[in-house]
Coordinates of C-alpha atoms and ligand atoms in Angstrom, one line a residue:
M159 CA 120.2 94.8 156.9
S160 CA 121.4 92.8 160.0
L161 CA 125.1 93.2 159.4
P162 CA 126.7 95.7 161.8
K163 CA 127.9 98.8 159.9
V164 CA 130.1 101.6 160.6
E165 CA 129.4 104.9 158.7
L166 CA 132.1 107.6 158.5
H167 CA 130.5 110.1 156.1
L168 CA 126.9 111.4 156.8
H169 CA 125.8 115.0 156.8
L170 CA 123.2 115.6 159.5
E171 CA 121.0 117.9 157.6
G172 CA 121.5 115.9 154.4
A173 CA 120.1 112.9 156.4
A174 CA 116.9 114.7 157.3
P175 CA 113.8 112.7 156.3
P176 CA 111.8 115.0 153.8
R177 CA 108.7 114.5 155.9
F178 CA 110.4 115.8 159.0
I179 CA 111.6 119.0 157.1
R180 CA 108.1 119.5 155.5
D181 CA 106.2 119.2 158.8
L182 CA 108.6 121.5 160.5
A183 CA 108.3 124.0 157.7
A184 CA 104.5 123.9 157.8
K185 CA 104.5 124.4 161.6
K186 CA 106.7 127.4 161.2
K187 CA 104.9 128.7 158.1
I188 CA 108.0 128.6 155.9
D189 CA 107.2 127.9 152.3
I190 CA 109.9 125.6 150.9
S191 CA 107.3 123.5 148.8
G192 CA 109.4 124.0 145.7
I193 CA 112.2 121.7 146.9
F194 CA 110.0 118.6 147.0
D195 CA 108.7 116.4 144.2
E196 CA 105.2 115.1 143.8
R197 CA 106.0 112.0 145.8
G198 CA 107.3 114.2 148.7
G199 CA 111.0 113.5 148.2
Y200 CA 113.7 116.1 147.6
S201 CA 113.8 117.4 144.0
Y202 CA 117.0 118.7 142.4
R203 CA 118.5 118.7 138.9
D204 CA 122.2 118.4 139.4
F205 CA 124.9 118.9 142.1
R206 CA 124.7 122.6 142.2
D207 CA 121.0 122.4 142.4
F208 CA 121.3 119.7 145.1
L209 CA 123.5 122.2 147.2
R210 CA 120.7 124.8 146.8
V211 CA 118.0 122.4 147.8
Y212 CA 120.0 121.1 150.7
E213 CA 120.5 124.7 152.0
A214 CA 116.8 125.5 151.5
A215 CA 115.8 122.4 153.5
T216 CA 117.8 123.7 156.5
E217 CA 115.7 126.8 156.7
P218 CA 113.1 125.4 159.1
L219 CA 115.8 124.1 161.3
K220 CA 116.0 127.2 163.5
T221 CA 116.6 126.1 167.1
P222 CA 118.7 123.6 169.2
E223 CA 115.5 121.8 169.9
D224 CA 114.9 121.4 166.1
Y225 CA 118.3 119.8 165.9
H226 CA 117.6 117.6 168.9
R227 CA 114.6 116.1 167.1
L228 CA 116.4 115.9 163.8
T229 CA 119.2 113.9 165.4
L230 CA 116.8 111.4 167.0
A231 CA 115.1 110.9 163.6
V232 CA 118.3 110.5 161.7
L233 CA 119.8 108.1 164.2
E234 CA 116.6 106.0 164.2
E235 CA 117.0 105.5 160.4
S236 CA 120.6 104.7 160.6
A237 CA 120.1 102.1 163.4
A238 CA 117.3 100.5 161.4
S239 CA 120.0 99.9 158.7
G240 CA 122.3 98.2 161.1
V241 CA 124.6 101.2 161.7
I242 CA 126.3 100.9 165.2
Y243 CA 128.7 103.8 164.8
S244 CA 128.1 107.1 162.8
E245 CA 130.5 109.8 162.3
T246 CA 128.4 112.8 161.3
F247 CA 129.2 116.1 159.7
L248 CA 127.9 119.0 161.8
S249 CA 127.9 122.6 160.4
P250 CA 127.9 125.6 162.6
D251 CA 126.9 127.6 159.4
F252 CA 123.5 126.1 159.9
C253 CA 123.6 125.8 163.6
G254 CA 123.6 129.3 165.1
G255 CA 125.5 130.9 162.3
R256 CA 129.1 130.3 163.4
D257 CA 128.5 132.1 166.7
V258 CA 130.6 130.1 169.3
G259 CA 128.0 130.5 172.1
A260 CA 125.1 129.5 169.8
W261 CA 127.2 126.6 168.4
R262 CA 127.8 125.3 172.0
E263 CA 124.0 125.2 172.5
Y264 CA 123.3 123.5 169.2
S265 CA 126.1 120.9 169.7
Q266 CA 124.9 120.2 173.2
A267 CA 121.4 119.5 171.9
I268 CA 122.7 117.2 169.2
R269 CA 124.8 115.4 171.8
E270 CA 121.9 115.0 174.2
A271 CA 119.9 113.5 171.4
A272 CA 122.7 111.2 170.4
D273 CA 123.0 110.0 174.1
L274 CA 119.3 109.1 173.9
A275 CA 119.6 107.3 170.6
E276 CA 122.6 105.4 172.0
K277 CA 120.5 104.2 175.0
R278 CA 117.5 103.5 172.7
D279 CA 119.1 101.8 169.7
G280 CA 122.8 101.2 170.7
I281 CA 124.1 103.5 167.9
V282 CA 127.1 105.8 168.7
L283 CA 127.5 109.2 167.1
R284 CA 130.6 111.3 167.0
G285 CA 130.8 114.7 165.2
I286 CA 133.0 116.2 162.6
V287 CA 132.7 120.0 162.4
T288 CA 132.4 120.9 158.7
P289 CA 132.5 124.3 157.1
I290 CA 131.0 124.7 153.6
R291 CA 133.6 125.5 151.0
H292 CA 131.5 127.8 148.8
F293 CA 130.7 130.0 151.8
G294 CA 134.5 130.9 151.6
P295 CA 137.6 130.6 153.7
E296 CA 136.7 133.6 156.1
K297 CA 133.6 131.7 157.3
A298 CA 135.6 128.5 157.6
R299 CA 138.0 130.2 160.0
E300 CA 134.9 131.0 162.2
V301 CA 133.7 127.5 162.0
A302 CA 137.2 126.3 162.9
R303 CA 137.0 128.5 166.1
C304 CA 133.6 126.9 166.9
A305 CA 135.3 123.4 166.3
A306 CA 138.3 124.2 168.6
E307 CA 136.0 125.4 171.4
T308 CA 134.0 122.1 171.4
A309 CA 136.9 119.7 170.5
G310 CA 137.0 116.7 172.7
D311 CA 135.8 113.0 173.1
W312 CA 132.6 113.8 171.2
I313 CA 133.5 116.5 168.5
V314 CA 136.4 114.5 167.1
G315 CA 137.0 115.8 163.6
F316 CA 137.1 118.6 161.3
G317 CA 136.2 118.5 157.5
L318 CA 135.2 120.5 154.5
A319 CA 132.1 120.0 152.3
G320 CA 130.4 122.0 149.7
D321 CA 131.2 122.9 146.1
E322 CA 134.6 121.5 145.2
K323 CA 134.8 123.6 142.1
I324 CA 135.0 126.8 144.1
G325 CA 138.4 127.7 145.7
K326 CA 141.5 125.5 146.5
P327 CA 142.2 123.4 149.6
K328 CA 145.1 125.7 150.5
D329 CA 142.6 128.6 151.0
F330 CA 141.3 126.6 154.0
A331 CA 144.8 125.8 155.5
W332 CA 144.4 128.3 158.3
A333 CA 141.1 126.6 159.4
F334 CA 142.5 123.1 159.2
D335 CA 145.7 124.1 161.1
A336 CA 143.6 125.6 163.8
A337 CA 141.5 122.4 163.9
R338 CA 144.6 120.3 164.1
E339 CA 146.1 122.3 166.9
A340 CA 142.9 121.8 168.8
G341 CA 143.4 118.0 168.6
L342 CA 140.8 117.3 165.8
R343 CA 141.5 114.7 163.2
L344 CA 141.1 115.8 159.6
T345 CA 139.1 114.9 156.5
C346 CA 138.1 116.8 153.3
H347 CA 135.6 116.3 150.5
A348 CA 137.8 116.0 147.3
G349 CA 137.9 114.0 144.1
E350 CA 134.1 114.1 143.7
W351 CA 133.7 117.1 141.4
G352 CA 137.4 117.8 141.1
G353 CA 139.8 115.5 139.6
P354 CA 142.9 113.7 141.0
E355 CA 144.7 117.0 141.4
S356 CA 142.0 118.1 143.9
V357 CA 142.8 114.9 146.0
R358 CA 146.5 115.6 145.8
D359 CA 145.9 119.3 146.9
A360 CA 143.8 118.2 149.9
I361 CA 146.4 115.8 151.0
R362 CA 149.4 118.1 150.5
D363 CA 147.9 121.3 151.6
L364 CA 145.6 120.3 154.5
G365 CA 147.3 117.2 155.8
V366 CA 144.1 115.1 156.0
E367 CA 144.2 111.5 156.9
R368 CA 140.9 110.7 155.2
I369 CA 139.3 111.9 152.0
G370 CA 135.5 112.3 151.5
H371 CA 134.7 110.5 148.3
G372 CA 138.1 110.6 146.6
V373 CA 136.8 108.4 143.8
R374 CA 138.3 110.3 141.1
A375 CA 141.8 109.5 142.2
I376 CA 141.0 106.4 140.0
E377 CA 141.9 108.7 137.1
D378 CA 145.6 108.7 138.2
L379 CA 146.9 105.3 139.2
A380 CA 150.1 106.8 140.6
L381 CA 147.9 108.7 143.0
V382 CA 145.9 105.5 143.9
D383 CA 149.2 103.8 144.7
E384 CA 150.2 106.7 147.0
I385 CA 146.9 106.7 148.8
A386 CA 147.3 102.9 149.3
E387 CA 150.8 103.2 150.5
T388 CA 150.2 106.1 152.9
G389 CA 147.0 104.4 154.3
I390 CA 144.8 107.4 153.5
V391 CA 141.2 106.2 153.9
L392 CA 138.5 107.0 151.4
E393 CA 135.1 107.7 152.6
L394 CA 133.2 106.3 149.6
C395 CA 129.5 106.9 149.0
P396 CA 128.6 105.0 145.8
G397 CA 124.9 105.6 145.9
S398 CA 125.5 109.3 146.2
N399 CA 127.9 109.3 143.3
V400 CA 125.4 107.3 141.1
A401 CA 122.4 109.6 142.2
L402 CA 124.4 112.7 141.3
G403 CA 125.4 111.3 137.9
L404 CA 129.1 110.9 138.5
Y405 CA 128.8 107.2 137.4
P406 CA 126.0 105.5 135.5
S407 CA 125.7 102.6 137.9
F408 CA 127.1 100.8 141.0
R409 CA 128.9 98.5 138.6
A410 CA 130.7 101.5 137.0
H411 CA 131.7 102.8 140.4
P412 CA 135.5 102.6 141.1
I413 CA 135.1 101.2 144.7
H414 CA 136.0 97.7 143.5
R415 CA 139.1 98.7 141.5
L416 CA 140.3 101.0 144.3
R417 CA 140.0 98.2 146.9
E418 CA 141.7 95.7 144.6
R419 CA 144.7 98.1 144.2
G420 CA 145.1 98.2 148.1
V421 CA 143.2 101.3 149.0
K422 CA 141.4 101.3 152.4
V423 CA 137.7 101.8 151.3
T424 CA 134.8 102.4 153.6
V425 CA 131.1 102.7 152.6
S426 CA 128.7 105.5 153.6
T427 CA 125.5 107.1 152.4
D428 CA 126.3 110.9 152.3
D429 CA 122.7 112.3 152.4
P430 CA 120.6 109.2 152.3
P431 CA 117.0 110.6 151.6
F432 CA 118.3 112.9 148.8
F433 CA 119.9 109.8 147.0
H434 CA 117.0 107.4 148.0
T435 CA 119.5 105.2 149.8
T436 CA 120.3 103.7 153.2
M437 CA 123.3 101.8 154.5
A438 CA 121.5 98.5 154.0
R439 CA 120.8 99.4 150.3
E440 CA 124.4 100.4 149.7
Y441 CA 125.5 97.0 151.0
R442 CA 122.9 95.2 148.8
M443 CA 123.7 97.2 145.7
L444 CA 127.5 96.5 146.1
A445 CA 126.9 92.8 146.8
E446 CA 124.9 92.7 143.6
A447 CA 127.4 94.8 141.5
F448 CA 130.6 93.1 142.5
D449 CA 129.5 89.7 144.0
W450 CA 130.9 90.7 147.4
D451 CA 130.3 88.4 150.2
E452 CA 129.8 89.0 154.0
G453 CA 133.7 88.6 154.4
V454 CA 134.3 91.7 152.2
F455 CA 131.6 93.8 154.2
D456 CA 133.1 92.5 157.5
E457 CA 136.5 93.8 156.3
I458 CA 135.1 97.2 155.3
A459 CA 133.4 97.6 158.6
K460 CA 136.7 96.9 160.5
T461 CA 138.6 99.2 158.2
S462 CA 135.9 101.9 159.0
A463 CA 136.3 101.3 162.7
K464 CA 140.0 101.5 162.7
A465 CA 139.7 104.8 160.6
A466 CA 137.1 106.4 162.9
F467 CA 138.2 109.5 164.8
C468 CA 136.9 108.4 168.2
D469 CA 138.9 107.7 171.3
E470 CA 140.5 104.2 171.6
G471 CA 138.0 103.0 174.2
T472 CA 135.0 103.8 171.9
R473 CA 136.9 102.1 169.0
D474 CA 137.5 98.9 171.0
K475 CA 133.8 98.7 171.8
I476 CA 132.9 99.0 168.1
L477 CA 135.4 96.4 167.1
K478 CA 134.2 94.1 169.8
R479 CA 130.6 94.3 168.5
L480 CA 131.8 93.6 164.9
E481 CA 133.8 90.6 166.2
K482 CA 130.8 89.3 168.2
A483 CA 128.7 89.5 165.0
D484 CA 131.4 87.4 163.2
A485 CA 131.2 84.7 165.8
Ligands
LIG786 N1 127.3 118.3 151.3 C1 126.3 117.3 151.3 N2 126.6 116.4 150.5 C2 127.8 116.8 149.7 C3 128.5 116.2 148.7 N3 128.1 115.1 148.2 N4 129.5 116.9 148.3 C4 129.8 118.1 148.7 N5 129.2 118.7 149.7 C5 128.1 118.0 150.2
LIG787 ZN1 129.5 114.4 151.8

């Protein structure tokens, strides 16, 4: 709980506490009762269904003010788990429908909430603008335009989430090129529901320096070695993979083998309430599964800080806080 943590892979809407979404829906008289189980948590059957429920849960989030409140709630949870830096996926698809003017207002509201949370809890947020793969390459281009308009010291990256089984990375090359030209750093979900070839495609066709998940690279050791040699960083989310049925347990998760083979691994939660997890729980489960001590987690936090897409001044501050915790 108290170890300082650096999280690189968190979806803002996916981190929404179910109670927050339920209360907002009730206030706005939107009926999304079908997405909750009897204990009030999110309910879904499998990955496709998870994506459906995820999208339904965004329905009551209609205004920049809603996103302001959501951001405060999410960062409070992260900070309680010891997170000091959070790189968060933000989606103009849900924030104003990819209209640049609306996106500016939403991102400004999120940023103002993040500034408040930083003052309140000492947690730092930076944004990765992220189109949704199954919405298609055309919409991703519009999202890239939104990203380019707001690129800077706070919107620092561009990614791609959604259904990996739909389309190919190269369909999104235009969007990624536009984001790169705007100075954004690049990551892409791959090797979660697609195999090693999906990771290869994302690296080759999009030029990403990080991969979201990437766990299924383990099925091709030549690819694992290439990832290790080129220093591509994996944003691993073990609790997410276990909850969605990719692996039966933490012990069966490839994070340990990837690390042993020299890959730069980081640990994140993805969509914590959906997977009944937190950063503190991820650490605890990994410690139990692999007998990892504080030294391993310290190394992972530093790897994460070095792989963060923020400016060097922010990175130095994060690294100093990690070093202070060592002492
Ligand atoms: N969006 C939110 N969580 C995701 C995941 N685990 N994979 C793909 N897209 C997502
Ligand atoms: Zn994700």
